[in-house]
Amino acid sequence: MSHDVLVVGTLPPETRAAVTGVVKALEEAFNAKDPVALGAQFTEHASWTNARGTRLDGRAAITEFGAPAMKGFLRDSFARYDVVKMLEVTPGVIAVNVVQTPTDRAGDPVPGPRGATLYVIAEQPEGWRIAAGQNMAVDPPPAA
């Protein structure tokens, strides 16, 4: 995760760490192809729109979609998720901008579309979870 995070609002270090931890856990679940661990990062009634424009409503639907996708078209896809901005919407609700970089299985960057993701991460009784989000594929930057 990047250490150069733009923080808007008053976020104590433990909140920053918890929110970043959700993003890191999501990255680890994606790279491990574990749809249950991935779904566990979302609230029960989360709304998620993936990079293909498919909206999924609820943790169960996100997990259910993830299982065949991770065994199918995503099986050879890996990524690094870097938090680049946290915006305190209200206490206990943080908007988080994340840059997703395609990697190989070892975590080294590879050519390919990147992701620009916005998560709304909210404090829940069981901890911080993604309440809403949207992922957008972005063409790789031109070679320098």
mmCIF file with all atom_site columns, C-alpha atoms in Angstrom:
data_model
loop_
_atom_site.group_PDB
_atom_site.id
_atom_site.type_symbol
_atom_site.label_atom_id
_atom_site.label_alt_id
_atom_site.label_comp_id
_atom_site.label_asym_id
_atom_site.label_entity_id
_atom_site.label_seq_id
_atom_site.pdbx_PDB_ins_code
_atom_site.Cartn_x
_atom_site.Cartn_y
_atom_site.Cartn_z
_atom_site.occupancy
_atom_site.B_iso_or_equiv
_atom_site.pdbx_formal_charge
_atom_site.auth_seq_id
_atom_site.auth_comp_id
_atom_site.auth_asym_id
_atom_site.auth_atom_id
_atom_site.pdbx_PDB_model_num
ATOM 1   C CA . MET A 1 1   ? 0.000   0.000   0.000   1.00 0.00 ? 1   MET A CA 1
ATOM 2   C CA . SER A 1 2   ? 1.137   3.497   -0.775  1.00 0.00 ? 2   SER A CA 1
ATOM 3   C CA . HIS A 1 3   ? 2.244   5.730   2.081   1.00 0.00 ? 3   HIS A CA 1
ATOM 4   C CA . ASP A 1 4   ? 1.426   8.903   0.100   1.00 0.00 ? 4   ASP A CA 1
ATOM 5   C CA . VAL A 1 5   ? -2.273  8.987   0.901   1.00 0.00 ? 5   VAL A CA 1
ATOM 6   C CA . LEU A 1 6   ? -4.229  12.226  0.661   1.00 0.00 ? 6   LEU A CA 1
ATOM 7   C CA . VAL A 1 7   ? -6.420  12.401  3.765   1.00 0.00 ? 7   VAL A CA 1
ATOM 8   C CA . VAL A 1 8   ? -9.337  14.829  3.847   1.00 0.00 ? 8   VAL A CA 1
ATOM 9   C CA . GLY A 1 9   ? -10.896 15.220  7.270   1.00 0.00 ? 9   GLY A CA 1
ATOM 10  C CA . THR A 1 10  ? -9.720  14.288  10.714  1.00 0.00 ? 10  THR A CA 1
ATOM 11  C CA . LEU A 1 11  ? -8.926  10.585  10.628  1.00 0.00 ? 11  LEU A CA 1
ATOM 12  C CA . PRO A 1 12  ? -7.077  9.115   13.579  1.00 0.00 ? 12  PRO A CA 1
ATOM 13  C CA . PRO A 1 13  ? -4.250  6.705   12.764  1.00 0.00 ? 13  PRO A CA 1
ATOM 14  C CA . GLU A 1 14  ? -6.290  3.694   13.943  1.00 0.00 ? 14  GLU A CA 1
ATOM 15  C CA . THR A 1 15  ? -9.108  4.574   11.510  1.00 0.00 ? 15  THR A CA 1
ATOM 16  C CA . ARG A 1 16  ? -6.644  4.988   8.637   1.00 0.00 ? 16  ARG A CA 1
ATOM 17  C CA . ALA A 1 17  ? -5.115  1.624   9.504   1.00 0.00 ? 17  ALA A CA 1
ATOM 18  C CA . ALA A 1 18  ? -8.497  -0.101  9.741   1.00 0.00 ? 18  ALA A CA 1
ATOM 19  C CA . VAL A 1 19  ? -9.703  1.290   6.399   1.00 0.00 ? 19  VAL A CA 1
ATOM 20  C CA . THR A 1 20  ? -6.411  0.420   4.697   1.00 0.00 ? 20  THR A CA 1
ATOM 21  C CA . GLY A 1 21  ? -6.699  -3.042  6.265   1.00 0.00 ? 21  GLY A CA 1
ATOM 22  C CA . VAL A 1 22  ? -10.048 -3.614  4.520   1.00 0.00 ? 22  VAL A CA 1
ATOM 23  C CA . VAL A 1 23  ? -8.478  -2.722  1.164   1.00 0.00 ? 23  VAL A CA 1
ATOM 24  C CA . LYS A 1 24  ? -5.460  -4.966  1.870   1.00 0.00 ? 24  LYS A CA 1
ATOM 25  C CA . ALA A 1 25  ? -7.728  -7.868  2.874   1.00 0.00 ? 25  ALA A CA 1
ATOM 26  C CA . LEU A 1 26  ? -9.708  -7.399  -0.341  1.00 0.00 ? 26  LEU A CA 1
ATOM 27  C CA . GLU A 1 27  ? -6.480  -7.460  -2.366  1.00 0.00 ? 27  GLU A CA 1
ATOM 28  C CA . GLU A 1 28  ? -5.307  -10.612 -0.598  1.00 0.00 ? 28  GLU A CA 1
ATOM 29  C CA . ALA A 1 29  ? -8.670  -12.336 -1.163  1.00 0.00 ? 29  ALA A CA 1
ATOM 30  C CA . PHE A 1 30  ? -8.656  -11.383 -4.858  1.00 0.00 ? 30  PHE A CA 1
ATOM 31  C CA . ASN A 1 31  ? -5.102  -12.622 -5.371  1.00 0.00 ? 31  ASN A CA 1
ATOM 32  C CA . ALA A 1 32  ? -5.826  -15.853 -3.454  1.00 0.00 ? 32  ALA A CA 1
ATOM 33  C CA . LYS A 1 33  ? -8.997  -16.327 -5.558  1.00 0.00 ? 33  LYS A CA 1
ATOM 34  C CA . ASP A 1 34  ? -11.014 -16.661 -2.351  1.00 0.00 ? 34  ASP A CA 1
ATOM 35  C CA . PRO A 1 35  ? -14.557 -15.362 -2.983  1.00 0.00 ? 35  PRO A CA 1
ATOM 36  C CA . VAL A 1 36  ? -15.645 -15.977 0.620   1.00 0.00 ? 36  VAL A CA 1
ATOM 37  C CA . ALA A 1 37  ? -12.814 -13.842 2.032   1.00 0.00 ? 37  ALA A CA 1
ATOM 38  C CA . LEU A 1 38  ? -13.514 -11.242 -0.638  1.00 0.00 ? 38  LEU A CA 1
ATOM 39  C CA . GLY A 1 39  ? -17.228 -11.124 0.218   1.00 0.00 ? 39  GLY A CA 1
ATOM 40  C CA . ALA A 1 40  ? -16.414 -10.855 3.923   1.00 0.00 ? 40  ALA A CA 1
ATOM 41  C CA . GLN A 1 41  ? -14.998 -7.355  3.288   1.00 0.00 ? 41  GLN A CA 1
ATOM 42  C CA . PHE A 1 42  ? -18.467 -6.077  2.316   1.00 0.00 ? 42  PHE A CA 1
ATOM 43  C CA . THR A 1 43  ? -21.456 -5.186  4.477   1.00 0.00 ? 43  THR A CA 1
ATOM 44  C CA . GLU A 1 44  ? -24.453 -7.505  4.301   1.00 0.00 ? 44  GLU A CA 1
ATOM 45  C CA . HIS A 1 45  ? -26.363 -5.095  2.032   1.00 0.00 ? 45  HIS A CA 1
ATOM 46  C CA . ALA A 1 46  ? -23.436 -3.606  0.080   1.00 0.00 ? 46  ALA A CA 1
ATOM 47  C CA . SER A 1 47  ? -23.779 -2.335  -3.468  1.00 0.00 ? 47  SER A CA 1
ATOM 48  C CA . TRP A 1 48  ? -20.844 -3.120  -5.762  1.00 0.00 ? 48  TRP A CA 1
ATOM 49  C CA . THR A 1 49  ? -20.371 -2.369  -9.471  1.00 0.00 ? 49  THR A CA 1
ATOM 50  C CA . ASN A 1 50  ? -17.459 -4.262  -10.978 1.00 0.00 ? 50  ASN A CA 1
ATOM 51  C CA . ALA A 1 51  ? -15.175 -3.173  -13.831 1.00 0.00 ? 51  ALA A CA 1
ATOM 52  C CA . ARG A 1 52  ? -17.509 -4.822  -16.364 1.00 0.00 ? 52  ARG A CA 1
ATOM 53  C CA . GLY A 1 53  ? -20.411 -2.680  -15.176 1.00 0.00 ? 53  GLY A CA 1
ATOM 54  C CA . THR A 1 54  ? -22.259 -5.459  -13.363 1.00 0.00 ? 54  THR A CA 1
ATOM 55  C CA . ARG A 1 55  ? -23.976 -4.233  -10.203 1.00 0.00 ? 55  ARG A CA 1
ATOM 56  C CA . LEU A 1 56  ? -24.128 -6.731  -7.365  1.00 0.00 ? 56  LEU A CA 1
ATOM 57  C CA . ASP A 1 57  ? -26.339 -6.090  -4.360  1.00 0.00 ? 57  ASP A CA 1
ATOM 58  C CA . GLY A 1 58  ? -25.462 -7.695  -1.046  1.00 0.00 ? 58  GLY A CA 1
ATOM 59  C CA . ARG A 1 59  ? -22.558 -9.686  0.329   1.00 0.00 ? 59  ARG A CA 1
ATOM 60  C CA . ALA A 1 60  ? -24.118 -12.986 -0.784  1.00 0.00 ? 60  ALA A CA 1
ATOM 61  C CA . ALA A 1 61  ? -24.417 -11.828 -4.415  1.00 0.00 ? 61  ALA A CA 1
ATOM 62  C CA . ILE A 1 62  ? -20.838 -10.496 -4.405  1.00 0.00 ? 62  ILE A CA 1
ATOM 63  C CA . THR A 1 63  ? -19.529 -13.792 -3.043  1.00 0.00 ? 63  THR A CA 1
ATOM 64  C CA . GLU A 1 64  ? -21.685 -15.839 -5.421  1.00 0.00 ? 64  GLU A CA 1
ATOM 65  C CA . PHE A 1 65  ? -20.487 -13.876 -8.457  1.00 0.00 ? 65  PHE A CA 1
ATOM 66  C CA . GLY A 1 66  ? -16.863 -14.087 -7.316  1.00 0.00 ? 66  GLY A CA 1
ATOM 67  C CA . ALA A 1 67  ? -16.657 -17.884 -7.156  1.00 0.00 ? 67  ALA A CA 1
ATOM 68  C CA . PRO A 1 68  ? -17.077 -18.683 -10.882 1.00 0.00 ? 68  PRO A CA 1
ATOM 69  C CA . ALA A 1 69  ? -15.369 -15.432 -11.962 1.00 0.00 ? 69  ALA A CA 1
ATOM 70  C CA . MET A 1 70  ? -12.234 -16.276 -9.988  1.00 0.00 ? 70  MET A CA 1
ATOM 71  C CA . LYS A 1 71  ? -12.162 -19.770 -11.464 1.00 0.00 ? 71  LYS A CA 1
ATOM 72  C CA . GLY A 1 72  ? -12.959 -18.408 -14.924 1.00 0.00 ? 72  GLY A CA 1
ATOM 73  C CA . PHE A 1 73  ? -12.012 -15.110 -16.522 1.00 0.00 ? 73  PHE A CA 1
ATOM 74  C CA . LEU A 1 74  ? -10.153 -13.806 -13.423 1.00 0.00 ? 74  LEU A CA 1
ATOM 75  C CA . ARG A 1 75  ? -8.144  -16.954 -12.663 1.00 0.00 ? 75  ARG A CA 1
ATOM 76  C CA . ASP A 1 76  ? -4.900  -15.524 -14.072 1.00 0.00 ? 76  ASP A CA 1
ATOM 77  C CA . SER A 1 77  ? -5.503  -11.942 -12.926 1.00 0.00 ? 77  SER A CA 1
ATOM 78  C CA . PHE A 1 78  ? -3.643  -10.514 -9.958  1.00 0.00 ? 78  PHE A CA 1
ATOM 79  C CA . ALA A 1 79  ? -3.369  -6.952  -8.690  1.00 0.00 ? 79  ALA A CA 1
ATOM 80  C CA . ARG A 1 80  ? -1.890  -4.578  -6.145  1.00 0.00 ? 80  ARG A CA 1
ATOM 81  C CA . TYR A 1 81  ? -4.358  -2.169  -4.491  1.00 0.00 ? 81  TYR A CA 1
ATOM 82  C CA . ASP A 1 82  ? -2.936  1.191   -3.400  1.00 0.00 ? 82  ASP A CA 1
ATOM 83  C CA . VAL A 1 83  ? -5.023  3.578   -1.333  1.00 0.00 ? 83  VAL A CA 1
ATOM 84  C CA . VAL A 1 84  ? -4.437  7.085   -2.721  1.00 0.00 ? 84  VAL A CA 1
ATOM 85  C CA . LYS A 1 85  ? -7.113  9.126   -0.932  1.00 0.00 ? 85  LYS A CA 1
ATOM 86  C CA . MET A 1 86  ? -9.375  8.918   2.101   1.00 0.00 ? 86  MET A CA 1
ATOM 87  C CA . LEU A 1 87  ? -12.234 11.364  2.493   1.00 0.00 ? 87  LEU A CA 1
ATOM 88  C CA . GLU A 1 88  ? -14.135 11.444  5.756   1.00 0.00 ? 88  GLU A CA 1
ATOM 89  C CA . VAL A 1 89  ? -17.757 11.737  4.607   1.00 0.00 ? 89  VAL A CA 1
ATOM 90  C CA . THR A 1 90  ? -19.042 11.671  8.165   1.00 0.00 ? 90  THR A CA 1
ATOM 91  C CA . PRO A 1 91  ? -17.683 9.992   11.305  1.00 0.00 ? 91  PRO A CA 1
ATOM 92  C CA . GLY A 1 92  ? -17.551 6.258   10.614  1.00 0.00 ? 92  GLY A CA 1
ATOM 93  C CA . VAL A 1 93  ? -17.940 6.617   6.817   1.00 0.00 ? 93  VAL A CA 1
ATOM 94  C CA . ILE A 1 94  ? -14.864 7.009   4.618   1.00 0.00 ? 94  ILE A CA 1
ATOM 95  C CA . ALA A 1 95  ? -14.722 7.361   0.820   1.00 0.00 ? 95  ALA A CA 1
ATOM 96  C CA . VAL A 1 96  ? -11.551 5.659   -0.396  1.00 0.00 ? 96  VAL A CA 1
ATOM 97  C CA . ASN A 1 97  ? -9.907  6.018   -3.797  1.00 0.00 ? 97  ASN A CA 1
ATOM 98  C CA . VAL A 1 98  ? -7.788  3.031   -4.782  1.00 0.00 ? 98  VAL A CA 1
ATOM 99  C CA . VAL A 1 99  ? -5.500  2.461   -7.755  1.00 0.00 ? 99  VAL A CA 1
ATOM 100 C CA . GLN A 1 100 ? -5.316  -1.166  -8.860  1.00 0.00 ? 100 GLN A CA 1
ATOM 101 C CA . THR A 1 101 ? -2.164  -2.200  -10.696 1.00 0.00 ? 101 THR A CA 1
ATOM 102 C CA . PRO A 1 102 ? -2.101  -5.512  -12.593 1.00 0.00 ? 102 PRO A CA 1
ATOM 103 C CA . THR A 1 103 ? 0.615   -7.852  -11.358 1.00 0.00 ? 103 THR A CA 1
ATOM 104 C CA . ASP A 1 104 ? 1.832   -11.355 -11.912 1.00 0.00 ? 104 ASP A CA 1
ATOM 105 C CA . ARG A 1 105 ? 1.330   -14.041 -9.275  1.00 0.00 ? 105 ARG A CA 1
ATOM 106 C CA . ALA A 1 106 ? 4.502   -12.863 -7.472  1.00 0.00 ? 106 ALA A CA 1
ATOM 107 C CA . GLY A 1 107 ? 3.194   -9.287  -7.218  1.00 0.00 ? 107 GLY A CA 1
ATOM 108 C CA . ASP A 1 108 ? 5.402   -7.728  -9.898  1.00 0.00 ? 108 ASP A CA 1
ATOM 109 C CA . PRO A 1 109 ? 3.630   -5.182  -12.151 1.00 0.00 ? 109 PRO A CA 1
ATOM 110 C CA . VAL A 1 110 ? 2.649   -6.358  -15.636 1.00 0.00 ? 110 VAL A CA 1
ATOM 111 C CA . PRO A 1 111 ? 1.156   -4.537  -18.633 1.00 0.00 ? 111 PRO A CA 1
ATOM 112 C CA . GLY A 1 112 ? -2.601  -4.238  -18.748 1.00 0.00 ? 112 GLY A CA 1
ATOM 113 C CA . PRO A 1 113 ? -5.559  -2.141  -17.710 1.00 0.00 ? 113 PRO A CA 1
ATOM 114 C CA . ARG A 1 114 ? -5.469  -0.623  -14.271 1.00 0.00 ? 114 ARG A CA 1
ATOM 115 C CA . GLY A 1 115 ? -8.399  -0.110  -11.984 1.00 0.00 ? 115 GLY A CA 1
ATOM 116 C CA . ALA A 1 116 ? -9.661  3.129   -10.510 1.00 0.00 ? 116 ALA A CA 1
ATOM 117 C CA . THR A 1 117 ? -11.896 2.167   -7.625  1.00 0.00 ? 117 THR A CA 1
ATOM 118 C CA . LEU A 1 118 ? -14.021 4.109   -5.183  1.00 0.00 ? 118 LEU A CA 1
ATOM 119 C CA . TYR A 1 119 ? -15.053 2.344   -1.992  1.00 0.00 ? 119 TYR A CA 1
ATOM 120 C CA . VAL A 1 120 ? -17.356 3.709   0.692   1.00 0.00 ? 120 VAL A CA 1
ATOM 121 C CA . ILE A 1 121 ? -16.103 1.999   3.821   1.00 0.00 ? 121 ILE A CA 1
ATOM 122 C CA . ALA A 1 122 ? -18.285 2.229   6.914   1.00 0.00 ? 122 ALA A CA 1
ATOM 123 C CA . GLU A 1 123 ? -17.749 1.238   10.510  1.00 0.00 ? 123 GLU A CA 1
ATOM 124 C CA . GLN A 1 124 ? -20.008 -1.693  11.405  1.00 0.00 ? 124 GLN A CA 1
ATOM 125 C CA . PRO A 1 125 ? -20.497 -3.598  14.665  1.00 0.00 ? 125 PRO A CA 1
ATOM 126 C CA . GLU A 1 126 ? -18.152 -6.303  13.292  1.00 0.00 ? 126 GLU A CA 1
ATOM 127 C CA . GLY A 1 127 ? -15.562 -3.761  12.083  1.00 0.00 ? 127 GLY A CA 1
ATOM 128 C CA . TRP A 1 128 ? -14.977 -1.679  8.979   1.00 0.00 ? 128 TRP A CA 1
ATOM 129 C CA . ARG A 1 129 ? -16.596 -2.996  5.773   1.00 0.00 ? 129 ARG A CA 1
ATOM 130 C CA . ILE A 1 130 ? -17.258 -1.807  2.223   1.00 0.00 ? 130 ILE A CA 1
ATOM 131 C CA . ALA A 1 131 ? -20.821 -0.497  1.980   1.00 0.00 ? 131 ALA A CA 1
ATOM 132 C CA . ALA A 1 132 ? -20.654 0.602   -1.657  1.00 0.00 ? 132 ALA A CA 1
ATOM 133 C CA . GLY A 1 133 ? -18.139 0.736   -4.438  1.00 0.00 ? 133 GLY A CA 1
ATOM 134 C CA . GLN A 1 134 ? -17.419 0.957   -8.106  1.00 0.00 ? 134 GLN A CA 1
ATOM 135 C CA . ASN A 1 135 ? -14.469 -0.318  -10.075 1.00 0.00 ? 135 ASN A CA 1
ATOM 136 C CA . MET A 1 136 ? -13.483 1.142   -13.423 1.00 0.00 ? 136 MET A CA 1
ATOM 137 C CA . ALA A 1 137 ? -10.912 -0.232  -15.839 1.00 0.00 ? 137 ALA A CA 1
ATOM 138 C CA . VAL A 1 138 ? -8.387  2.375   -16.959 1.00 0.00 ? 138 VAL A CA 1
ATOM 139 C CA . ASP A 1 139 ? -6.015  2.028   -19.885 1.00 0.00 ? 139 ASP A CA 1
ATOM 140 C CA . PRO A 1 140 ? -2.377  1.755   -18.838 1.00 0.00 ? 140 PRO A CA 1
ATOM 141 C CA . PRO A 1 141 ? -0.377  5.008   -18.969 1.00 0.00 ? 141 PRO A CA 1
ATOM 142 C CA . PRO A 1 142 ? 1.614   5.553   -22.166 1.00 0.00 ? 142 PRO A CA 1
ATOM 143 C CA . ALA A 1 143 ? 5.228   4.376   -22.087 1.00 0.00 ? 143 ALA A CA 1
ATOM 144 C CA . ALA A 1 144 ? 7.647   7.146   -21.131 1.00 0.00 ? 144 ALA A CA 1
#
